PDB file of C-alpha atoms in Angstrom:
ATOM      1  CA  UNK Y   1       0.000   0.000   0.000  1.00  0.00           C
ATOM      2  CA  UNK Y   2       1.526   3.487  -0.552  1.00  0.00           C
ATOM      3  CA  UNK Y   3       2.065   6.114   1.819  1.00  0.00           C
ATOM      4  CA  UNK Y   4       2.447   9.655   1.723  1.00  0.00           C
ATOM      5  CA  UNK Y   5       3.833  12.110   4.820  1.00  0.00           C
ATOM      6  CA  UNK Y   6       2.084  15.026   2.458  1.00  0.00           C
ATOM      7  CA  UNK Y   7      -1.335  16.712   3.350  1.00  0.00           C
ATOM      8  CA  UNK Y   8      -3.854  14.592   1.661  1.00  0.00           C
ATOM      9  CA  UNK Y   9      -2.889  11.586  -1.486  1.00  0.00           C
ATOM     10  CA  UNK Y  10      -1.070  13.396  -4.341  1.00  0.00           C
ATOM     11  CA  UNK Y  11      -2.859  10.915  -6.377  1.00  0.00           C
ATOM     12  CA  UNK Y  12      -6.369  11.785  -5.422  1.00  0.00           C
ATOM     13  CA  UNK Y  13      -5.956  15.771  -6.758  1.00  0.00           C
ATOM     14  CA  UNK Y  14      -7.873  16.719  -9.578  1.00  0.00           C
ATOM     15  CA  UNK Y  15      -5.295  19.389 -11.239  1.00  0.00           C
ATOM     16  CA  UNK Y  16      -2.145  17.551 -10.223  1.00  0.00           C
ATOM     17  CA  UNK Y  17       0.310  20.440 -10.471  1.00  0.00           C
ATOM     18  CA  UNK Y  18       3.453  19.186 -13.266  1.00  0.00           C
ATOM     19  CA  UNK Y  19       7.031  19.327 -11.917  1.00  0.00           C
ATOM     20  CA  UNK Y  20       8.559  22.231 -12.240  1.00  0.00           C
ATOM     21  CA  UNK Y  21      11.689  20.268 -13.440  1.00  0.00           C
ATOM     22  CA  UNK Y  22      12.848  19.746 -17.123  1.00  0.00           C
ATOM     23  CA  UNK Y  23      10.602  16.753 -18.311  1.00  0.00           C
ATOM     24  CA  UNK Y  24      13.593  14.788 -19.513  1.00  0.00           C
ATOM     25  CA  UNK Y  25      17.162  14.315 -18.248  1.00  0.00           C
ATOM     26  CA  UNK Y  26      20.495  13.147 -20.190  1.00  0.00           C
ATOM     27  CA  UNK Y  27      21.424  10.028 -18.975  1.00  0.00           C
ATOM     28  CA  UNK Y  28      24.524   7.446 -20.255  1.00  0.00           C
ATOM     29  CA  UNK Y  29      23.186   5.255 -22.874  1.00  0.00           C
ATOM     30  CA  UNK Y  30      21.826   1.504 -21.943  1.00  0.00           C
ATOM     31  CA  UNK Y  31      20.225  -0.899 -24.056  1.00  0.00           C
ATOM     32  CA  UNK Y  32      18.039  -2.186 -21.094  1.00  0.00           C
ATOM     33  CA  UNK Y  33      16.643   1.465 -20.551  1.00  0.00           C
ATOM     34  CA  UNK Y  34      16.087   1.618 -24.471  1.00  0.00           C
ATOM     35  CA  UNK Y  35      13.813  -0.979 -24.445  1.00  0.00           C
ATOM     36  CA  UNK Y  36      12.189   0.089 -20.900  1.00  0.00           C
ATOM     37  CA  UNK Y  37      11.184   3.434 -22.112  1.00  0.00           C
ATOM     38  CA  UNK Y  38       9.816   1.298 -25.590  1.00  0.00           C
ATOM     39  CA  UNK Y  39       7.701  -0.635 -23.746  1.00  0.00           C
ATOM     40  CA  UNK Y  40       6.458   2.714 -21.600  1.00  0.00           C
ATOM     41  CA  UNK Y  41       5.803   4.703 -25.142  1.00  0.00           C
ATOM     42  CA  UNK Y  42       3.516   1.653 -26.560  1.00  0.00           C
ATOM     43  CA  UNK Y  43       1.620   1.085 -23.143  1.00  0.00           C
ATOM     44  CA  UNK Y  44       0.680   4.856 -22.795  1.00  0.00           C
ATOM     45  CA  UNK Y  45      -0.538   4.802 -26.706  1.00  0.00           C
ATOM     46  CA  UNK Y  46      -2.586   1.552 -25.771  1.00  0.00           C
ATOM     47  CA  UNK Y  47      -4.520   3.416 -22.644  1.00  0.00           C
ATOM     48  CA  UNK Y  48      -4.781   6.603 -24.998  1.00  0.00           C
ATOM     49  CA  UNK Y  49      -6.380   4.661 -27.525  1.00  0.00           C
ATOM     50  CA  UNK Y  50      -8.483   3.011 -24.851  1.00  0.00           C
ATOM     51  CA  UNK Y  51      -9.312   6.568 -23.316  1.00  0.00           C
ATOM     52  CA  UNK Y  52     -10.233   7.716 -27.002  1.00  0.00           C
ATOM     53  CA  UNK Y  53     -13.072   5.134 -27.463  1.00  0.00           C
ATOM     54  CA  UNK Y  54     -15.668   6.987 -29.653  1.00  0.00           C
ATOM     55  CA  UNK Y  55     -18.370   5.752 -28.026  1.00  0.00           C
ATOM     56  CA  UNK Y  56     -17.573   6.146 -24.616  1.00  0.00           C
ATOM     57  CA  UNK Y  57     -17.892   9.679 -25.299  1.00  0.00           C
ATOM     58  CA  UNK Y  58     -21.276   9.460 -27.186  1.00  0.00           C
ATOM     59  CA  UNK Y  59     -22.344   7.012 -24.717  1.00  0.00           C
ATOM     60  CA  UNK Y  60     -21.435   9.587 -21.589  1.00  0.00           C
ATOM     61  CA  UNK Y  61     -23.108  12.561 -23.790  1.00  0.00           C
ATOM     62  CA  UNK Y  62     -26.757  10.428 -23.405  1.00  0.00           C
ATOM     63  CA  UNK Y  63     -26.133  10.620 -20.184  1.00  0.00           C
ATOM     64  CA  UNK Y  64     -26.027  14.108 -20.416  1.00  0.00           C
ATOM     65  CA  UNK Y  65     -28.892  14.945 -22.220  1.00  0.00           C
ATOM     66  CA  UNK Y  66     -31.511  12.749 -20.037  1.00  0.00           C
ATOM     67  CA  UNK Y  67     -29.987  14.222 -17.055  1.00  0.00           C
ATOM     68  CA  UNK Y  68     -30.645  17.397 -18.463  1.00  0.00           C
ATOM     69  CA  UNK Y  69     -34.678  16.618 -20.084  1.00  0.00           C
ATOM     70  CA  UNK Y  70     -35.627  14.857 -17.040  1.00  0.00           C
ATOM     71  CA  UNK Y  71     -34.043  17.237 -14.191  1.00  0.00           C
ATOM     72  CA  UNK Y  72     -37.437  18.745 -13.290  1.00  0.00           C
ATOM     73  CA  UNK Y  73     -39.275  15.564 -12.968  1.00  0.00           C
ATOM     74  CA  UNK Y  74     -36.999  13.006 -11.492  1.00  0.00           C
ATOM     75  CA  UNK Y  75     -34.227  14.727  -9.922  1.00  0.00           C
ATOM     76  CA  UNK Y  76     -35.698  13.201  -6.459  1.00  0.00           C
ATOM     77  CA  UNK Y  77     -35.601   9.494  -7.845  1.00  0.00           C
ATOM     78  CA  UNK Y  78     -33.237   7.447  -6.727  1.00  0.00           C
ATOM     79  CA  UNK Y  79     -32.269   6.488  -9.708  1.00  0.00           C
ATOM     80  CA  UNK Y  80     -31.701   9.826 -11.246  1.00  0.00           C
ATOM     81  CA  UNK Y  81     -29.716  10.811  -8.383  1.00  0.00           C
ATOM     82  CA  UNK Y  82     -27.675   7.982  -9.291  1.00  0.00           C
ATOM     83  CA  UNK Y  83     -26.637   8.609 -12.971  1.00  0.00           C
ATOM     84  CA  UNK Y  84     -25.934  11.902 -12.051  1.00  0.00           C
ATOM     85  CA  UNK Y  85     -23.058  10.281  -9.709  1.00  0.00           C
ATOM     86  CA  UNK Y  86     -21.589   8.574 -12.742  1.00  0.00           C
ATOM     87  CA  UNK Y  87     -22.068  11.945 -15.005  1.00  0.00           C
ATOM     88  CA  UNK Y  88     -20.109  13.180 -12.067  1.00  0.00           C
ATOM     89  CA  UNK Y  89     -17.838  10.428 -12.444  1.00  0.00           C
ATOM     90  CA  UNK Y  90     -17.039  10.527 -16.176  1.00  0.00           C
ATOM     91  CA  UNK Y  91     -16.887  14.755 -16.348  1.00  0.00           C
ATOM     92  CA  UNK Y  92     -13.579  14.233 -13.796  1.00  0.00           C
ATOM     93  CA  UNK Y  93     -11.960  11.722 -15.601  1.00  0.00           C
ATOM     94  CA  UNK Y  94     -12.105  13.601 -18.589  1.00  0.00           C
ATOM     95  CA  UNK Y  95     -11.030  17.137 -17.030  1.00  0.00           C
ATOM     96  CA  UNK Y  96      -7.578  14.823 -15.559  1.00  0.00           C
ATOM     97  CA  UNK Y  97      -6.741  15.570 -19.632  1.00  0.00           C
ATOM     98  CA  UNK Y  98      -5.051  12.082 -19.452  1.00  0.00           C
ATOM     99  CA  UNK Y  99      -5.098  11.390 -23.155  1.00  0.00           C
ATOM    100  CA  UNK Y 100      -2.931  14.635 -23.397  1.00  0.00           C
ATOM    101  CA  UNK Y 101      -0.599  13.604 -20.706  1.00  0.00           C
ATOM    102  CA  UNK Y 102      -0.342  10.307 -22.379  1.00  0.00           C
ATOM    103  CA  UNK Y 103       0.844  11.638 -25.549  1.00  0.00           C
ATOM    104  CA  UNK Y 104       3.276  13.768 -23.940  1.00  0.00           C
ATOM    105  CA  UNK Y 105       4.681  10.074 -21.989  1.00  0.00           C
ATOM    106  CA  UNK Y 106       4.948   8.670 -25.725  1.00  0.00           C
ATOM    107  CA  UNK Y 107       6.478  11.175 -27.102  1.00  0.00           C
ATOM    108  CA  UNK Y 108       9.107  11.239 -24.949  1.00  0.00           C
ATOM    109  CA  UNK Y 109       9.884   7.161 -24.734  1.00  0.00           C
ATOM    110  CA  UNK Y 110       9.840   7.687 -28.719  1.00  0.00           C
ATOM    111  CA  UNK Y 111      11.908  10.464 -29.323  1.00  0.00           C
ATOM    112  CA  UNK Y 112      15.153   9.933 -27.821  1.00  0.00           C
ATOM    113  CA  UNK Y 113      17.332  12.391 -28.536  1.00  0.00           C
ATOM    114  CA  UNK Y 114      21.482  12.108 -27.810  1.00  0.00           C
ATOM    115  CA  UNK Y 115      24.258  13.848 -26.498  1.00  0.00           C
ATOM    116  CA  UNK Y 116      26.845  15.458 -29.655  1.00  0.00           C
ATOM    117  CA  UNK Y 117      28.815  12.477 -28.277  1.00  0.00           C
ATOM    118  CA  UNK Y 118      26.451   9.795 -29.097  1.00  0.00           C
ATOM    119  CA  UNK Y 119      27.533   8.095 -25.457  1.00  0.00           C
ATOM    120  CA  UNK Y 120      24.030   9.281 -23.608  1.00  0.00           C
ATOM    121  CA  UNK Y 121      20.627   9.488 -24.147  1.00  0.00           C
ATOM    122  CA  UNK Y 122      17.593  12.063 -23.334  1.00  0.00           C
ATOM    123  CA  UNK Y 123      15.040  10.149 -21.307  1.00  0.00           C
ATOM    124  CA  UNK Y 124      11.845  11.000 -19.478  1.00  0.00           C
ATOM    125  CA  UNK Y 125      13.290  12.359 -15.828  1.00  0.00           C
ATOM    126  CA  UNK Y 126      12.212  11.746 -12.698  1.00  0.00           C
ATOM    127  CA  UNK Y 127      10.005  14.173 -12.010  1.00  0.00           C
ATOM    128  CA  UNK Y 128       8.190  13.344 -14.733  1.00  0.00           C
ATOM    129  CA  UNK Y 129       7.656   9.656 -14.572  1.00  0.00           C
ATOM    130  CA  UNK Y 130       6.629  10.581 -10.784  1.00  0.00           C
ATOM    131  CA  UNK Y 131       3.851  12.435 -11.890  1.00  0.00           C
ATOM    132  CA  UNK Y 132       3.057  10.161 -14.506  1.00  0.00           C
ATOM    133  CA  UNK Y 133       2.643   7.424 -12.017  1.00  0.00           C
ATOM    134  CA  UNK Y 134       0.298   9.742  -9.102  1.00  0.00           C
ATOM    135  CA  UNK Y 135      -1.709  10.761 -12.340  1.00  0.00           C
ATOM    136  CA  UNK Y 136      -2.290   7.173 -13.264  1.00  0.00           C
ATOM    137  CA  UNK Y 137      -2.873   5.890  -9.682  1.00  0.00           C
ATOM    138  CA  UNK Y 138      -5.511   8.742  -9.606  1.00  0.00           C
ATOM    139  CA  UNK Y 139      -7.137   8.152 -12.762  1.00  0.00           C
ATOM    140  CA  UNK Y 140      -7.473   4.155 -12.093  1.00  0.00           C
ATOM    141  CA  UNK Y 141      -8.995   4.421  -8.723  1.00  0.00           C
ATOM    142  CA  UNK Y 142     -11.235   7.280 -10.235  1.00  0.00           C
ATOM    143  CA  UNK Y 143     -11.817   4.635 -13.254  1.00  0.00           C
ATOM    144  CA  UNK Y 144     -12.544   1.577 -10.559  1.00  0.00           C
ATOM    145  CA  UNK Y 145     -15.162   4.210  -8.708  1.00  0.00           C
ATOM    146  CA  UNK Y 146     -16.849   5.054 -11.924  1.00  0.00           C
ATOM    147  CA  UNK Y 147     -17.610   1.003 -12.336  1.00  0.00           C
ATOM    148  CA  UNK Y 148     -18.589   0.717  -9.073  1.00  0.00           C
ATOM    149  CA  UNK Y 149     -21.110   3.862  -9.729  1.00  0.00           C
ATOM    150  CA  UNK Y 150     -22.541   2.333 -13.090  1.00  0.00           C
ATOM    151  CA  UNK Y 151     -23.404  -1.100 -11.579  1.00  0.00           C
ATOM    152  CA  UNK Y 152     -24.949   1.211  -8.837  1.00  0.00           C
ATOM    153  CA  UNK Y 153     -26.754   3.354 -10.959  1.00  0.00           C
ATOM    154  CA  UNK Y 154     -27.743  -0.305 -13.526  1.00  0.00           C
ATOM    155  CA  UNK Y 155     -29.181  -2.047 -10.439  1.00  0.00           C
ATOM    156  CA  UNK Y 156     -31.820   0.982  -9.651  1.00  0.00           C
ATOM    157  CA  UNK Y 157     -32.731   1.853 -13.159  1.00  0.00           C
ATOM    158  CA  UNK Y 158     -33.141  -2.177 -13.252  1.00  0.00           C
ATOM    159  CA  UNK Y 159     -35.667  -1.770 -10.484  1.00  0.00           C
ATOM    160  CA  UNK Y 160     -37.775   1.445 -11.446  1.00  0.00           C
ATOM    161  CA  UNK Y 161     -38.219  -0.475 -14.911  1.00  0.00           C
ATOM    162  CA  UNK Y 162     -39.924  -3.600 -13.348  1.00  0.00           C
ATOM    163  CA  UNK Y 163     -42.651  -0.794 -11.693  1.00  0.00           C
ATOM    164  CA  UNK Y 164     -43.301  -0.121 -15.246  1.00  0.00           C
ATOM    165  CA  UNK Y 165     -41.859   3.609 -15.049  1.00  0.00           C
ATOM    166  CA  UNK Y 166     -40.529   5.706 -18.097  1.00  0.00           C
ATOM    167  CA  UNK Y 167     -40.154   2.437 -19.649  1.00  0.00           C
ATOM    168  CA  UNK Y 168     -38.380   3.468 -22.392  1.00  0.00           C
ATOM    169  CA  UNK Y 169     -36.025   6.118 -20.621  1.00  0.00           C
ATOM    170  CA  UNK Y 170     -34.898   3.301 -18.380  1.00  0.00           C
ATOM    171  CA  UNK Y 171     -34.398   0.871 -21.399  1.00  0.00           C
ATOM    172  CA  UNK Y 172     -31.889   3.305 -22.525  1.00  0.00           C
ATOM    173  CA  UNK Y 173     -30.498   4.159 -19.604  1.00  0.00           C
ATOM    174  CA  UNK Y 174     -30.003   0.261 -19.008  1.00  0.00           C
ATOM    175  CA  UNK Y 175     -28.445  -0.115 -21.913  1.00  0.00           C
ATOM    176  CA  UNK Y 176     -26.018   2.883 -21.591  1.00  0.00           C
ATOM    177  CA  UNK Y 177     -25.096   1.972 -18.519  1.00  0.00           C
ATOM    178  CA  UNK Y 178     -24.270  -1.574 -19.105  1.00  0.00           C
ATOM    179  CA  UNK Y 179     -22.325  -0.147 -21.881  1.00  0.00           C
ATOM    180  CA  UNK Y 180     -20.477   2.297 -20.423  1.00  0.00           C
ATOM    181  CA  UNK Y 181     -19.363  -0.493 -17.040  1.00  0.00           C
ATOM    182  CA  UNK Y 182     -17.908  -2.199 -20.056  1.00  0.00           C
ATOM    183  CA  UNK Y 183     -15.805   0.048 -21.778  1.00  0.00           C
ATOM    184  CA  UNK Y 184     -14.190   1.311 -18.383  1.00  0.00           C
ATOM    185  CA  UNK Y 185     -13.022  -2.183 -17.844  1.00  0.00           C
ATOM    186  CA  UNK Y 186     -10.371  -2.238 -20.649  1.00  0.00           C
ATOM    187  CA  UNK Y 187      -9.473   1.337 -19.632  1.00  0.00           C
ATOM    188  CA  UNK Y 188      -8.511   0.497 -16.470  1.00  0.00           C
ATOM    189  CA  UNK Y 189      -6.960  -2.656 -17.573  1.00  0.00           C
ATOM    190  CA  UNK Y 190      -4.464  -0.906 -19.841  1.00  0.00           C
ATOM    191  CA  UNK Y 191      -3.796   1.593 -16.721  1.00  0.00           C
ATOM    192  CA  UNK Y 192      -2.788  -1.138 -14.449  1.00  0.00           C
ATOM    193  CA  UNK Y 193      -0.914  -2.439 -17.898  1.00  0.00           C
ATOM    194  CA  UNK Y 194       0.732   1.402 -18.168  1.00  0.00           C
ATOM    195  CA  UNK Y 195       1.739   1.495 -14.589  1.00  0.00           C
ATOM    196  CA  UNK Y 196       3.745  -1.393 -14.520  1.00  0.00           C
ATOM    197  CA  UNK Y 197       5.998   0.176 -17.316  1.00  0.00           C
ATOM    198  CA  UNK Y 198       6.417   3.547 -15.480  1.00  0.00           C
ATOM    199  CA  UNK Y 199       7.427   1.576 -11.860  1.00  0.00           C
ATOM    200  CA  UNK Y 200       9.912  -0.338 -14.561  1.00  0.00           C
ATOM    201  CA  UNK Y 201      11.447   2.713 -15.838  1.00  0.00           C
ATOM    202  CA  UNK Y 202      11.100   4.498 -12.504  1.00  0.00           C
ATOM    203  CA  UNK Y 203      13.224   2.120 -10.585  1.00  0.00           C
ATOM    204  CA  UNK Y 204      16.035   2.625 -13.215  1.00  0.00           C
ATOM    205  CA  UNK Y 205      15.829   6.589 -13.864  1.00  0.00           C
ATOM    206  CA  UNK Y 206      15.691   6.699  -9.825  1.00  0.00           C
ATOM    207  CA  UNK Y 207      19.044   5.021  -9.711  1.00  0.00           C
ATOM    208  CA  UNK Y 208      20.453   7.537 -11.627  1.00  0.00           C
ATOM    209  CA  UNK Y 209      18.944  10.815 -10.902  1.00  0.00           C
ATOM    210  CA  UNK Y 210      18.073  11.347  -8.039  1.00  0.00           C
ATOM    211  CA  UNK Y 211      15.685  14.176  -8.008  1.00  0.00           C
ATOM    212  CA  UNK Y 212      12.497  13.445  -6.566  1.00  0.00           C
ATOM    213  CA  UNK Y 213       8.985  15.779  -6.632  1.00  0.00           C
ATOM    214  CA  UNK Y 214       7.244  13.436  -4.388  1.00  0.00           C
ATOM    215  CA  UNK Y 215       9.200  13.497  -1.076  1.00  0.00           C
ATOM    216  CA  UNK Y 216       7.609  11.251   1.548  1.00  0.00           C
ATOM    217  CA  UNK Y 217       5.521   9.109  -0.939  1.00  0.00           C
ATOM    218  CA  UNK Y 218       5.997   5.482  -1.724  1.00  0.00           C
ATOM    219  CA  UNK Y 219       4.902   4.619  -5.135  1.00  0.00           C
ATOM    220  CA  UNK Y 220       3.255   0.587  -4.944  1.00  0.00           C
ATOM    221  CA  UNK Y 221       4.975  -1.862  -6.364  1.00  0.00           C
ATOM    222  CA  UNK Y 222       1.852  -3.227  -8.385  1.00  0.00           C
ATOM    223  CA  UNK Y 223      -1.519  -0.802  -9.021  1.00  0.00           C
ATOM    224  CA  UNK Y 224      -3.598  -4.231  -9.222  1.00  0.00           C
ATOM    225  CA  UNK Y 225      -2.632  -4.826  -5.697  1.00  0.00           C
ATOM    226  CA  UNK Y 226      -2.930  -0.935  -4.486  1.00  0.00           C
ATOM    227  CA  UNK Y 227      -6.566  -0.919  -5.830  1.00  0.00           C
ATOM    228  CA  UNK Y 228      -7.848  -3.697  -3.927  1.00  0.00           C
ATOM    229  CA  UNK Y 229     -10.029  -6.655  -4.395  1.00  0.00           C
ATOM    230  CA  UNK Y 230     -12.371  -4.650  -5.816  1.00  0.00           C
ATOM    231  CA  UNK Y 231      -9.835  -4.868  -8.770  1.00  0.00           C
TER     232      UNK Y 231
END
């Protein structure tokens, strides 16, 4: 489990501030790193790609709109109250502006650039792959909420249908719901995926520079394991 000496979890802030610190650091060439930071620029593409799903974003504007038409006349149902937790849910993930940050992480496991000498390599610093990591850590357990909230929000739709209410509006909210549980899943896979990569490259860069912005906190080992059996 990671700890933190700081006011509050660094991972759990909405507009994580970015190190002040240059975002990549020069750093003797090794193969081994090479290949780390490879392996870090193709698992950030995969959970930007997952993050860019199409329909997750048409699917979360439906949401939107019935929360909007029906505010007036069900914003005391249970069930209203409870897509509006997941609207909640989804807006945050998308203000983290993750699928920028992860472009920024490939493009700078992609584009190594060297030293006149040829004998060292720019690599993402310290600093960098720090905040990487909190932003992840935030955006998965914000990711693992947001499931939690759909099945919530499924289950009492589920039962205002069977009283034979807005039968239609809870047909499609059923169905966007289910949906949108699903699509979250291979998000947050490919963020447990992505976090593995940044501890890998982490431990490495850490060895070597030793400049830290997150004084006091101990990064897991393993997300999976930090998240909990509700993983």
């Amino acid at each position: 489990q990671a700890r933190s000496t700081m006011s509050g979890e660094p991972w759990n802030e909405l507009a994580l501030p970015a190190p002040s610190a240059q975002s990549s650091v020069l750093l003797p060439r090794d193969p081994q790193l090479l290949e780390l930071c490879a392996a870090l620029g193709g698992a950030a593409n995969e959970a930007r790609g997952a993050l860019q799903s199409h329909r997750l974003r048409l699917d979360g504007g439906v949401l939107r709109s019935v929360l909007r038409v029906f505010r007036s006349r069900m914003r005391k149902h249970k069930p209203y109250r409870a897509v509006q937790q997941v609207d909640k849910c989804f807006t945050r993930l998308f203000d983290l502006k993750l699928e920028l940050r992860l472009k920024e992480l490939h493009g700078s496991c992609t584009s190594l650039p060297e030293s006149m000498a040829g004998d060292a390599v720019y690599v993402p610093s310290r600093p960098f792959l720090e905040w990487m990591a909190l932003l992840v850590m935030g955006a998965s357990k914000l990711v693992l909420h947001t499931v939690a909230m759909c099945e919530r929000a499924f289950l009492l739709v589920l039962h205002h249908l069977h009283l034979e209410e807005y039968i239609t509006l809870n047909l499609l909210l059923t169905a966007v719901l289910s949906r949108l549980c699903v699509m979250c899943k291979p998000i947050l896979l490919a963020l447990v995926g992505l976090y593995s990569e940044l501890r890998a490259v982490l431990r490495t860069v850490s060895s070597l520079h030793g400049v830290s912005m997150a004084k006091g906190f101990e990064f897991p080992d393993a997300l999976a394991e930090w998240l909990g059996p509700d993983f």
